[in-house]
Coordinates of C-alpha atoms and ligand atoms in Angstrom, one line a residue:
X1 CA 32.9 67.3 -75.3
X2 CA 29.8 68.0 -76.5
X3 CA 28.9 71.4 -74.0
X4 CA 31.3 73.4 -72.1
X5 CA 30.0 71.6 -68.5
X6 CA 29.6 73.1 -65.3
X7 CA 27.8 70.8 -62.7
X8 CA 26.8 72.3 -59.0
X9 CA 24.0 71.4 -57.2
X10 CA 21.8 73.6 -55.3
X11 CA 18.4 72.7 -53.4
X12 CA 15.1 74.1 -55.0
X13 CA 15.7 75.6 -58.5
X14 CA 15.7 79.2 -58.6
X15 CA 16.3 80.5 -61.8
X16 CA 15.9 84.0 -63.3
X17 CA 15.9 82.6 -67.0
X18 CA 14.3 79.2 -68.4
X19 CA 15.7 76.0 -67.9
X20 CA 15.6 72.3 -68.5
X21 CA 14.3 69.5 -65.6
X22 CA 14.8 66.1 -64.7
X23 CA 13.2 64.0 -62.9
X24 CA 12.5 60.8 -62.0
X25 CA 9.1 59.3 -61.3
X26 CA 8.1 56.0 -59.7
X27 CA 4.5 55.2 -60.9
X28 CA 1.7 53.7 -59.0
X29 CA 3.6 55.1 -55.9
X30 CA 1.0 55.8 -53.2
X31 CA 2.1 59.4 -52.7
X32 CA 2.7 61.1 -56.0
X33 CA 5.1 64.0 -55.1
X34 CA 2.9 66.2 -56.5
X35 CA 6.2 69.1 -57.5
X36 CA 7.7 66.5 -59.6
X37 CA 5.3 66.0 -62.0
X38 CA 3.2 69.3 -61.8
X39 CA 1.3 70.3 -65.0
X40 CA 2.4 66.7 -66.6
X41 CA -0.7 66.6 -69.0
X42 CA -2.2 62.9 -67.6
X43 CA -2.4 61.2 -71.3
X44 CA 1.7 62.0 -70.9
X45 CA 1.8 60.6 -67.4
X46 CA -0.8 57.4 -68.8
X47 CA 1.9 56.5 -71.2
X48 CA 4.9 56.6 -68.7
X49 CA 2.7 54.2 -66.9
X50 CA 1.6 52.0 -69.0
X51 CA 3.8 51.1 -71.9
X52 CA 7.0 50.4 -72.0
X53 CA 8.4 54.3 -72.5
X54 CA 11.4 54.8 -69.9
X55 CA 10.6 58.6 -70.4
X56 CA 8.9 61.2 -71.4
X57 CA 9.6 64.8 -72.5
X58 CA 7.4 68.2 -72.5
X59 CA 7.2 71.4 -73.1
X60 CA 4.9 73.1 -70.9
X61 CA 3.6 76.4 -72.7
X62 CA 3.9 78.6 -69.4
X63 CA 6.3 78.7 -66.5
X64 CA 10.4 78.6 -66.6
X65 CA 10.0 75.4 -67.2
X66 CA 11.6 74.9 -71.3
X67 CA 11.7 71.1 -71.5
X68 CA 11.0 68.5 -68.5
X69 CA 12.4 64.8 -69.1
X70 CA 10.5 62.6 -66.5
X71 CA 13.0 59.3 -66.5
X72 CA 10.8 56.1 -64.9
X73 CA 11.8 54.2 -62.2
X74 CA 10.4 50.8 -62.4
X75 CA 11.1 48.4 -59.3
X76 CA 11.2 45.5 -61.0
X77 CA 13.4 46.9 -64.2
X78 CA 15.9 48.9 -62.1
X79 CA 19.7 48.1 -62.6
X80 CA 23.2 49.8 -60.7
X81 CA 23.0 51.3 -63.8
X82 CA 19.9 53.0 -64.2
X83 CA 20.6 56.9 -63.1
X84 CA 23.5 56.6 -65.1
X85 CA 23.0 55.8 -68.4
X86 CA 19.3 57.8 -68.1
X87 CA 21.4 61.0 -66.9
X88 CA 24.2 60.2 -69.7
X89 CA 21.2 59.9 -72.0
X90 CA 19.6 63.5 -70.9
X91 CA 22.5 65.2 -71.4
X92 CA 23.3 63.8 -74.9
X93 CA 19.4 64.5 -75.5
X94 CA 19.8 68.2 -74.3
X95 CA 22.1 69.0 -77.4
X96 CA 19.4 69.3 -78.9
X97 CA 17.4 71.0 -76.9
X98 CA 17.6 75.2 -76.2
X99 CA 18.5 75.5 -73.0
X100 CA 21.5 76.4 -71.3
X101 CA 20.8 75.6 -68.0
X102 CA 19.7 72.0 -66.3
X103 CA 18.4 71.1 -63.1
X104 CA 18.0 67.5 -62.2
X105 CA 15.9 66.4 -59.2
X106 CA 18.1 63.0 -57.1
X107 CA 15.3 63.5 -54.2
X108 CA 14.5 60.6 -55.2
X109 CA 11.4 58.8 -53.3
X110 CA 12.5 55.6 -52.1
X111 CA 16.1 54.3 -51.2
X112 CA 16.9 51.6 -53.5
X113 CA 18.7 48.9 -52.6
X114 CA 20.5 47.9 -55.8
X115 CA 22.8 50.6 -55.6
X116 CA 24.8 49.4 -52.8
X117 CA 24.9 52.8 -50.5
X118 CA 22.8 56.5 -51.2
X119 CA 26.0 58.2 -51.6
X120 CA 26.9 55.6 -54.3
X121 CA 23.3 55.7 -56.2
X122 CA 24.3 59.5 -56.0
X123 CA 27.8 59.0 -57.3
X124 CA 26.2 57.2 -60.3
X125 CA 24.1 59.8 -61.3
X126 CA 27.1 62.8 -61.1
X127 CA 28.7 59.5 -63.4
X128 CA 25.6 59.7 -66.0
X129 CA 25.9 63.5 -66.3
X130 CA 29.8 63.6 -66.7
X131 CA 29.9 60.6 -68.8
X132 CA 27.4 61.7 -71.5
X133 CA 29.0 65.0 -72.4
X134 CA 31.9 62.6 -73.3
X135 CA 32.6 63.2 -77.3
X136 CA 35.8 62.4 -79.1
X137 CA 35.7 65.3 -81.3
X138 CA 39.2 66.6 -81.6
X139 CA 39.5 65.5 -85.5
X140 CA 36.0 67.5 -86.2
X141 CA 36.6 70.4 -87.7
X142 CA 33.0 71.6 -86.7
X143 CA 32.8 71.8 -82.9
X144 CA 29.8 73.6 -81.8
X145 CA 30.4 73.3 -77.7
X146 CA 27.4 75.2 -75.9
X147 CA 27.7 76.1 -72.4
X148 CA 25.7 74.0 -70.3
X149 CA 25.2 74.3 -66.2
X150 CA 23.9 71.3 -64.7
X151 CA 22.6 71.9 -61.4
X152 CA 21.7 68.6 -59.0
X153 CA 19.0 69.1 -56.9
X154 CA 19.7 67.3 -53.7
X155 CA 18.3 67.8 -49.7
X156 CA 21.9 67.1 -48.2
X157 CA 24.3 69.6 -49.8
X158 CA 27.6 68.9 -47.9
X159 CA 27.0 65.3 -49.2
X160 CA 26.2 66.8 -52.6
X161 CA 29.1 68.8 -52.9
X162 CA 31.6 66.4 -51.8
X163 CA 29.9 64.0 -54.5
X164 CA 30.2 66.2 -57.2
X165 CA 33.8 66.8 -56.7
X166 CA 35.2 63.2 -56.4
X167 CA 33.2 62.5 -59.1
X168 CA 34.7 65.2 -61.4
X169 CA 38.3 64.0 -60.3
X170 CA 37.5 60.3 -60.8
X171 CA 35.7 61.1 -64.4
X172 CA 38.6 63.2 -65.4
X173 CA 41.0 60.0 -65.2
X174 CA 38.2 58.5 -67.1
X175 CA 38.3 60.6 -69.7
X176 CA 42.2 60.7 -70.0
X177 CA 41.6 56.8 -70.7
X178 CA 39.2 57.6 -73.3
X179 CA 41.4 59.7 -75.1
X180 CA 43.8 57.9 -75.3
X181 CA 41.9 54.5 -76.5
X182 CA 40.5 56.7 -79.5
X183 CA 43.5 58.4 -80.3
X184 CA 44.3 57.2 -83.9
X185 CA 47.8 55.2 -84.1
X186 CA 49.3 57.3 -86.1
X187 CA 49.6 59.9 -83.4
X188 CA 49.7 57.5 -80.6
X189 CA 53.1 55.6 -80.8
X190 CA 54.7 53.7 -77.9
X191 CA 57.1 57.2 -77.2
X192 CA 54.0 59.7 -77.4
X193 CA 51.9 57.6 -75.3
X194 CA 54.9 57.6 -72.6
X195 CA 54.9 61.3 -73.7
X196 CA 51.3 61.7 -72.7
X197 CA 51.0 59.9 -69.9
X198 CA 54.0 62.0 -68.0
X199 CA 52.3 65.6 -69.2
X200 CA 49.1 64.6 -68.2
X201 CA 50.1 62.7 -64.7
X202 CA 52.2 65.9 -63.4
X203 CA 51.1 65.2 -59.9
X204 CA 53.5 64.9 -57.0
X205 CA 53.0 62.1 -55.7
X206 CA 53.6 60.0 -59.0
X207 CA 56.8 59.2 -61.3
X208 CA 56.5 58.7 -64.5
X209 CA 59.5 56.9 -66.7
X210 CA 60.5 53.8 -68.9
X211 CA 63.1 51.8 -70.2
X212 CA 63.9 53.0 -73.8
X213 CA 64.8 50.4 -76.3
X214 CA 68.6 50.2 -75.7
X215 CA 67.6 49.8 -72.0
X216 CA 65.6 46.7 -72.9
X217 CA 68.2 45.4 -74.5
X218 CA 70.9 45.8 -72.3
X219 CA 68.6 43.5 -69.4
X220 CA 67.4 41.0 -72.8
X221 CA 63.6 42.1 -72.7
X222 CA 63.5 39.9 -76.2
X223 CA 59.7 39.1 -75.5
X224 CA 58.9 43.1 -76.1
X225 CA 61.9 43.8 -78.1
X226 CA 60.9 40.8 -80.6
X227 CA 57.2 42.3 -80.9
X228 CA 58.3 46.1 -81.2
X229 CA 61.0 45.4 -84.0
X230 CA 58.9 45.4 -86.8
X231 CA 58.1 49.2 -86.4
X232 CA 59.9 52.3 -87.0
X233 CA 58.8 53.3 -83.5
X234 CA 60.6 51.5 -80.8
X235 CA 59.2 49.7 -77.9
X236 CA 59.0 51.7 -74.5
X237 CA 58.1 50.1 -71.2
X238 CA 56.7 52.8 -69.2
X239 CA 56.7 52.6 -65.7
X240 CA 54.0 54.6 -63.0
X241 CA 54.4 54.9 -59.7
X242 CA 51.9 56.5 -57.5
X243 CA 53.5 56.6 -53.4
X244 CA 50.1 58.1 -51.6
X245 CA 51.1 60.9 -49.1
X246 CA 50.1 59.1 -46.0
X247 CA 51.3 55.4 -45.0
X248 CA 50.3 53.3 -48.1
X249 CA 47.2 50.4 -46.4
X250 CA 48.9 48.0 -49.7
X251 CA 51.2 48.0 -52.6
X252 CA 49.8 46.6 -55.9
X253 CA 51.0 46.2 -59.1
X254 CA 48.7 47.5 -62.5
X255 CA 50.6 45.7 -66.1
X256 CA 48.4 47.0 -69.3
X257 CA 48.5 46.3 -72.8
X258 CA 49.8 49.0 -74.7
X259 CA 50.2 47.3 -78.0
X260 CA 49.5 51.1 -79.8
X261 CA 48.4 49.4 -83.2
X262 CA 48.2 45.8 -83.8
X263 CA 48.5 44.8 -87.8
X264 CA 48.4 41.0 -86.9
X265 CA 52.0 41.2 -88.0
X266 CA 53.2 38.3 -90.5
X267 CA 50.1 36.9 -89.6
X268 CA 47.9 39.6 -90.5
X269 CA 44.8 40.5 -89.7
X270 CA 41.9 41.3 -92.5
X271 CA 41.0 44.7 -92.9
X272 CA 37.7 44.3 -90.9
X273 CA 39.6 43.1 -87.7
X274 CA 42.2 46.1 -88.4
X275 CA 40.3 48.6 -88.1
X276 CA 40.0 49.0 -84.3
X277 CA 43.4 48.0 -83.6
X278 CA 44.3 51.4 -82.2
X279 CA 42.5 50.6 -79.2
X280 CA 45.1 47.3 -78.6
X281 CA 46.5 49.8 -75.8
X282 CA 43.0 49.6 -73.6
X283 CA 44.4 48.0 -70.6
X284 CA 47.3 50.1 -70.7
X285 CA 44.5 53.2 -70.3
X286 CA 42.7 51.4 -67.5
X287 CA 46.4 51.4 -65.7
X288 CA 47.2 54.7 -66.3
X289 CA 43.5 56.2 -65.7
X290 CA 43.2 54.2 -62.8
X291 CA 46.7 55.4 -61.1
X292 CA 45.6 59.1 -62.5
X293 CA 42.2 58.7 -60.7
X294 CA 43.7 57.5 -56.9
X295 CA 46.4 60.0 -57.0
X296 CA 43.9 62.9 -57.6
X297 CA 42.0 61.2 -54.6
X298 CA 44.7 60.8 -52.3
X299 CA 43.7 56.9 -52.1
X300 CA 46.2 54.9 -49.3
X301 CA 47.5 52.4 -52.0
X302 CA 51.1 52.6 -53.1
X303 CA 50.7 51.7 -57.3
X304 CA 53.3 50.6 -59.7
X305 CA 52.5 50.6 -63.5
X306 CA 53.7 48.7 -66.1
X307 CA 53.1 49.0 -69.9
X308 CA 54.9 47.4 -72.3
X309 CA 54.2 50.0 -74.9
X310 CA 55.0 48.7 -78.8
X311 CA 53.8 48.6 -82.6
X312 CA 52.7 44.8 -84.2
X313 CA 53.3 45.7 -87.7
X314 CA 55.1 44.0 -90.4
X315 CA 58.6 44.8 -92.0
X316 CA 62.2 43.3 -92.9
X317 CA 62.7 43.5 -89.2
X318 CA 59.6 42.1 -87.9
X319 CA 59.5 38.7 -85.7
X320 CA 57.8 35.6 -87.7
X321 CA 55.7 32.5 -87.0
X322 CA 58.4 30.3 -86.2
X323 CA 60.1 32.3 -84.4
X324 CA 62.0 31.0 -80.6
X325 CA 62.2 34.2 -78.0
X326 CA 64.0 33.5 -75.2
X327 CA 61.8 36.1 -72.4
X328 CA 62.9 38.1 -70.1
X329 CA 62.5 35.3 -67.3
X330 CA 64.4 33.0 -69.2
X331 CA 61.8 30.8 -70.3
X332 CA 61.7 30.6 -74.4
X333 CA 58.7 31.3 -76.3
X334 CA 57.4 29.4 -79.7
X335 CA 56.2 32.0 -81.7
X336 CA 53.2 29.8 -83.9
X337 CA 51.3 33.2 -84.3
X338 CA 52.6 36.7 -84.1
X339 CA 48.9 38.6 -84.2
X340 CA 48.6 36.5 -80.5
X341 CA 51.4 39.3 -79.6
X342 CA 49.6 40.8 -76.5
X343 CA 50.6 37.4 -74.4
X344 CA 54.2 38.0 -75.7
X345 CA 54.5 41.9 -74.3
X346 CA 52.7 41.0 -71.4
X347 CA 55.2 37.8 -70.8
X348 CA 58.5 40.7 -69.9
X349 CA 56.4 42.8 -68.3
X350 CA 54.5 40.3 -65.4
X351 CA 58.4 39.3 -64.9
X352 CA 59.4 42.6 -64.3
X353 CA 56.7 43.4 -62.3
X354 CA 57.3 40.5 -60.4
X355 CA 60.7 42.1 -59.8
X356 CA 59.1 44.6 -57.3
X357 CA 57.5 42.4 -55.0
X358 CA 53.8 43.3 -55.1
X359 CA 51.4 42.1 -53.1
X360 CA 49.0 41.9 -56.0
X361 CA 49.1 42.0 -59.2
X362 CA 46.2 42.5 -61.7
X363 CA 46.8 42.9 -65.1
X364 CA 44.1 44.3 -67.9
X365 CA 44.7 43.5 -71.8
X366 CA 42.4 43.2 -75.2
X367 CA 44.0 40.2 -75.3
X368 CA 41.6 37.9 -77.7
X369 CA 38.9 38.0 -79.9
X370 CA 37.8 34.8 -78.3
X371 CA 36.9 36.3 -74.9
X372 CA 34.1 38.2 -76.8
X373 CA 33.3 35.5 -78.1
X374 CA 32.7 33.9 -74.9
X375 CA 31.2 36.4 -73.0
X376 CA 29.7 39.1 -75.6
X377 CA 31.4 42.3 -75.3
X378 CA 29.7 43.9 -72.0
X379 CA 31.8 41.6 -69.9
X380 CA 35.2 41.7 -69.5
X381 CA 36.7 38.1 -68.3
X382 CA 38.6 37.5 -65.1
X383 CA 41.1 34.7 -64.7
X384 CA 42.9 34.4 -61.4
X385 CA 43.6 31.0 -59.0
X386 CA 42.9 33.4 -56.2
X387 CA 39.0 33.3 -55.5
X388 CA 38.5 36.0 -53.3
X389 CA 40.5 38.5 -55.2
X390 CA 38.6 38.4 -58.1
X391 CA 35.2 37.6 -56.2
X392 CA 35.9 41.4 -54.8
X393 CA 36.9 43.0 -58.6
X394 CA 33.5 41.3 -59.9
X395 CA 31.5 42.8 -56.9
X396 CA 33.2 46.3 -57.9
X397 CA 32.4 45.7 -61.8
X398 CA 28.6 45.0 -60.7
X399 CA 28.8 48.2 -58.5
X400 CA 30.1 50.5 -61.1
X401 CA 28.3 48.5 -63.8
X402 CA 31.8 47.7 -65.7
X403 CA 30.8 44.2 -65.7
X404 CA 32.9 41.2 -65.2
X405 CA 32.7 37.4 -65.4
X406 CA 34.9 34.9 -64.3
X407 CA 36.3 31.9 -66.5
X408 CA 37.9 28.7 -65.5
X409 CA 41.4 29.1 -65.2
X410 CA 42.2 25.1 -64.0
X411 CA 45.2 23.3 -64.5
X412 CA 43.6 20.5 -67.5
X413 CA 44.3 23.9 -70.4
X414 CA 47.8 23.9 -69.6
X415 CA 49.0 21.4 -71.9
X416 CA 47.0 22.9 -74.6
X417 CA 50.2 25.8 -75.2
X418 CA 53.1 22.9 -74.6
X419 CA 55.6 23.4 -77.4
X420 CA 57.8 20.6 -78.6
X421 CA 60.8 23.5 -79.2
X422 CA 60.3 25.9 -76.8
X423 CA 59.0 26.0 -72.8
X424 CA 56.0 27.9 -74.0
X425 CA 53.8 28.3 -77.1
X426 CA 52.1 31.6 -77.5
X427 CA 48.9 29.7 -79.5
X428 CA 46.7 27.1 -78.2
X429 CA 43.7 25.6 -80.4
X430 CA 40.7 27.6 -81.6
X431 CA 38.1 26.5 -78.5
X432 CA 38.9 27.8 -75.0
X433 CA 41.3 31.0 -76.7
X434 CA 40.8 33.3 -74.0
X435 CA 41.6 30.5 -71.1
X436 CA 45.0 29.5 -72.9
X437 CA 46.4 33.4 -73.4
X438 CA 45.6 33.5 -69.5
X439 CA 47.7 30.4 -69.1
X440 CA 50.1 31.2 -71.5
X441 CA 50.3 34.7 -68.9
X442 CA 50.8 32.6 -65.6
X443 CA 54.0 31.2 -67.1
X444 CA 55.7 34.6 -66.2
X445 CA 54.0 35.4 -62.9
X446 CA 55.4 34.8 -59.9
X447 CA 53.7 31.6 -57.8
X448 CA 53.3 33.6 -54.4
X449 CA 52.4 36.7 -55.8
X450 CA 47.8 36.4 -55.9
X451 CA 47.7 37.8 -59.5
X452 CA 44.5 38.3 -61.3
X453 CA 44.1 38.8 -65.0
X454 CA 41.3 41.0 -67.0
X455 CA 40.9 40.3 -70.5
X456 CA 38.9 43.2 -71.8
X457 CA 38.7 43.0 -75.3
X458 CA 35.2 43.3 -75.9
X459 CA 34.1 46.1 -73.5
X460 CA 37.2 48.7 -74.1
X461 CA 35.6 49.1 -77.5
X462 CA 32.5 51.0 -78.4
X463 CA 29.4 48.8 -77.9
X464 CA 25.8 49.6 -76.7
X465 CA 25.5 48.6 -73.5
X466 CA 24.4 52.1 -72.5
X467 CA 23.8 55.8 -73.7
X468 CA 27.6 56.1 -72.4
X469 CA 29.6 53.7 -74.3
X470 CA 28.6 54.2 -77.8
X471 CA 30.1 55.8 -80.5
X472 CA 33.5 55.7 -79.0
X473 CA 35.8 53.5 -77.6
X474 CA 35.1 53.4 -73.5
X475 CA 37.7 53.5 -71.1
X476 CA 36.9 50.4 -69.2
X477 CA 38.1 49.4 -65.9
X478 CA 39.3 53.0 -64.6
X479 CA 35.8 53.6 -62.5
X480 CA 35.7 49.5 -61.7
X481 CA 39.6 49.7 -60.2
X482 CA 38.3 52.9 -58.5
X483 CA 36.0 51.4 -56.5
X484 CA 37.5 48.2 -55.9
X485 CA 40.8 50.5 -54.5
X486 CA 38.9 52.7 -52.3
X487 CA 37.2 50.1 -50.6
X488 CA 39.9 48.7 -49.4
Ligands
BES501 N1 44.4 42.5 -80.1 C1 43.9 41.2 -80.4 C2 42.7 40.9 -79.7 C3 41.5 41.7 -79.9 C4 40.5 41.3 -80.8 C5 41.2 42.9 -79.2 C6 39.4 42.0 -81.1 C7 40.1 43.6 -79.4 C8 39.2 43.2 -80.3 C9 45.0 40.2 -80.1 O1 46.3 40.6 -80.2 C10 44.8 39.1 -81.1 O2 44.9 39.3 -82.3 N2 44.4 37.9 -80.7 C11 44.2 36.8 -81.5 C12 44.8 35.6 -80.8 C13 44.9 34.4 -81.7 C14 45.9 34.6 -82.8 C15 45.3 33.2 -80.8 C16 42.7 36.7 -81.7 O3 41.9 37.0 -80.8 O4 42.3 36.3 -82.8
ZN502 ZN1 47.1 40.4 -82.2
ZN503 ZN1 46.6 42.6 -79.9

């Protein structure tokens, strides 16, 4: 973290020693609020209005006042993402900055519409101020962390309050996600990530446990067992489930990717595309964050997990191109590639979620390079048959600014992963990469069950989309699947 953060929200500032202030500004409004941008030199004020500056920052020479950041609003500019990424951004910017409290005005002057409800453009904001004190910082020796109190500056307090709290619950999941996707592989194998995940979800209301190696082999898990053999740490496939206190409104199953390192295997990957590899287990983080997040809320949803949880790497054990698997359904698997092993974890563990009866199942996985390459990477992609489950997750990503964009998912790919020795190939051609994995998925989902899958591969990673997702890898999905659970 980069300050030791304490956020509370009060309604005037009153403050014996100096402090820091934000605010935001809309210009050319008719009424200028006069308090917001008191003793603003104009030539400051001039530039906010005319250029293309987002903010400005002074130091008035008398007052308590240390250091004001006045954050624009312009109408025609503003995104659901706005308050956000500029409150991420202040707090990032007040590292450097001498102050140890922060007061940040959200009277804001007009209700804007973009932000779905006031308490939600609220939420965002307690988002931006959580989100950019966000540092991955553990391997630093050096770790300077300040104290910092935040203080929101808001008319309805009850409202305020209640924000502030949910907010610090659901960015706490968050976080857990975060860690987890920058944790280096060499202490993140499949049996410390189950590890993890148990200490850290200690909560009541949610079991933790998995099927260990021999378990997997007992029931002929081969997909997951055929992947995880090339390591010296075994395959785990850790189960969550999350039964809410009251009468659960749905069940619905979560299946992540929790591939901890991905070499490529046989079919290695260069150095470049190594590097990240750690982060292979993103969708398993959006799972487990996002159980972590409605447990701590009490959310009416009964949630399984699933995570097939192994190491792609290469040995006298490991699996080969060439290779037949037959999966856990049954249905036998042509091994043309082994670095396109997401598809073949994923393969046991849609079966075995399947198992449970859901009555939806959404799966999350940096499953291919080639959805970034579709899309860019500040869009995950959605593939589902079922319009109006996915038509809600994309509302969700828009609302919480985790973006989404939906591919075609129609029967004319499905020949592209026939294999002439097995039922399924796990390659298709180069064009349309991210459509066949999805395919190559629906063999080993159940036909009634609505199932929707999320291929995140280029969001999970580090990207600059906003003040909030650089620098380290993100966390994706766990605020999206928030808000697309609670609105049920
Ligand atoms: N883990 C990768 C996908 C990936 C790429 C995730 C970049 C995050 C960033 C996956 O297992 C993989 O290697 N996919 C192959 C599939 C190909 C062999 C069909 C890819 O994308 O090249
Ligand atoms: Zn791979
Ligand atoms: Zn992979």
């Amino acid at each position: 973290m980069l300050f030791e953060l304490n956020v509370k929200s009060a309604i005037n500032p009153v403050s014996k020693t100096e402090y820091g202030l934000v605010t935001f500004y809309e210009p050319n409004k008719k009424k200028k609020s006069s308090a917001k941008i008191n003793n603003i030199p104009s030539y400051l004020l001039k530039n906010l209005e005319d250029k293309e500056t987002d903010y400005i920052k002074y130091y008035p020479d008398k007052g308590k006042i240390l250091v004001h950041f006045v954050y624009k609003i312009d109408k025609e500019k503003i995104t659901q993402d706005y308050l956000r990424d500029a409150l991420a951004g202040a707090i990032q910017a007040f590292e450097k900055e001498n102050v140890s409290r922060l007061y940040v005005d959200l009277n804001l002057d007009n209700e804007y519409k973009i932000f779905n409800s006031i308490e939600y453009m609220l939420q965002s904001a307690v988002e931006g101020i959580f989100l950019g004190n966000y540092s991955f910082d553990k391997y630093k020796n050096e770790k300077k962390r300040k104290k910092l109190e935040v203080i929101v500056l808001h008319q309805n307090q009850n409202l305020m309050r209640k924000i502030i709290s949910e907010t610090a619950h659901l960015i706490d999941a968050v976080f857990f996600a975060k860690d987890l996707v920058n944790e280096p592989a060499i202490s993140l194998t499949p049996k410390s990530f189950f590890q993890r995940i148990k200490n850290k979800l200690k909560i009541a209301e949610i079991k933790v446990t998995a099927l260990t190696k021999a378990e997997m082999q007992k029931i002929k898990m081969n997909a997951i067992l055929a992947v995880g053999n090339g390591s010296e740490n075994p395959p785990y496939l850790i189960k969550l489930h999350y039964k809410p206190k009251q009468k659960p409104k749905k069940k619905i199953a979560l299946v992540g990717k929790g591939v901890t390192y991905d070499t490529g295997g046989y079919s290695i990957k260069p150095t470049n595309g190594m590097y990240e590899m750690k982060a292979d287990m993103a969708g398993a983080a959006t799972v487990v964050g996002t159980i972590l997040a409605a447990a701590k809320s009490n959310l009416p949803i009964e949630l399984l997990g699933y995570i097939p949880a192994v190491e792609n790497m290469i040995s006298g054990k490991a699996y080969r191109p060439g290779d037949i698997i037959r999966s856990y359904s049954g249905k036998t698997i042509d091994v043309k590639d082994t670095d396109a092993e997401g598809r073949i974890v994923l393969a046991d563990a849609l079966t075995y979620a399947c198992e449970a009866k859901p009555e939806q199942i959404i799966d999350f996985a940096t499953l291919t390079g080639a959805v970034a390459v579709a899309l860019g990477v500040y869009r995950a992609g959605v593939f589902t048959n079922v319009q109006e489950l996915s038509d809600k997750l994309i509302d969700s990503g828009e609302k919480t600014y985790e973006l989404l964009w939906q591919l075609p998912f129609g029967k004319e790919y499905e020949k592209l992963i026939k294999s002439d020795l097995a039922d399924v190939s796990n390659l298709g051609p180069r064009w349309g990469g991210a459509i066949t994995a999805g395919k190559f998925l629906e063999h080993f989902v159940d036909k009634k069950i609505p199932w929707v899958h999320i291929d995140l591969a280029g969001p999970a990673l580090s990207h600059d989309l906003n003040s909030y997702s650089k620098k380290y890898n993100t966390g994706f999905g766990v605020r999206l699947m928030y808000d697309y659970l609670k609105n049920f």
